[in-house]
């Protein structure tokens, strides 16, 4: 079962930063936070993941609060192609543990 | 790297027939593959987990006799929807993982329509 809560939708102006929040208040110490996105009628695309430190890659930054009960995905300069449903997933460390998707956030990037 | 393909990308079949969907990891060996189903405007729902050479593990509420999963090699898993009915119409997505603790790589999905 999904262990995350996300707002159903958000709007963002093109070129601005998109900040997508996720609540995972029941996360355990050995659980990672993963972010994926799904563009309409396609398979989900991996974005980033982290355990407790902030992470950054070429796509996005992940900020995890000190108590690890919430996180924020940051797309620094959103483009129209970033319009998608973004999923925050909590996954146990090690092993081929499963992903249980929540309802996600529909990000609408507007010109 | 880490590309997963699915075949077919879409299929239409008549009620009562069976349909097979293939999931392949193209550039890596996937010890574990996962199958999801997604209805319109809904999130992905995990159906089953399959490990190469062993029986699949199904999520609660998923009929194992209806959704047959075979993971015959490290690069191929198949999902067969047996005796399909209109309510089985959905978007079926597979994913593959190649390392302990690694992320899952998703296929592009297969849209099944049962008439």
PDB file of C-alpha atoms in Angstrom, chain A residues 27 31 43 56 65 68 71-72 74 78 82 90 97-98 108 111:
ATOM      1  CA  UNK A  27       8.720   6.230   6.668  1.00  0.00           C
ATOM      2  CA  UNK A  31      13.335   3.188   3.404  1.00  0.00           C
ATOM      3  CA  UNK A  43       5.605   4.093 -18.746  1.00  0.00           C
ATOM      4  CA  UNK A  56      20.744  16.389  -7.239  1.00  0.00           C
ATOM      5  CA  UNK A  65      13.543  17.017   5.704  1.00  0.00           C
ATOM      6  CA  UNK A  68      12.502  12.346   6.836  1.00  0.00           C
ATOM      7  CA  UNK A  71      10.371  15.628   0.843  1.00  0.00           C
ATOM      8  CA  UNK A  72      10.250  18.053  -2.079  1.00  0.00           C
ATOM      9  CA  UNK A  74      12.477  20.486  -7.416  1.00  0.00           C
ATOM     10  CA  UNK A  78      10.218  23.728 -15.769  1.00  0.00           C
ATOM     11  CA  UNK A  82       7.717  18.467 -17.806  1.00  0.00           C
ATOM     12  CA  UNK A  90       8.725   4.928  -0.414  1.00  0.00           C
ATOM     13  CA  UNK A  97      11.151  -4.572  -2.855  1.00  0.00           C
ATOM     14  CA  UNK A  98       8.021  -3.452  -4.483  1.00  0.00           C
ATOM     15  CA  UNK A 108       0.727  21.458 -15.369  1.00  0.00           C
ATOM     16  CA  UNK A 111       3.473  29.045 -21.034  1.00  0.00           C
TER      17      UNK A 111
END
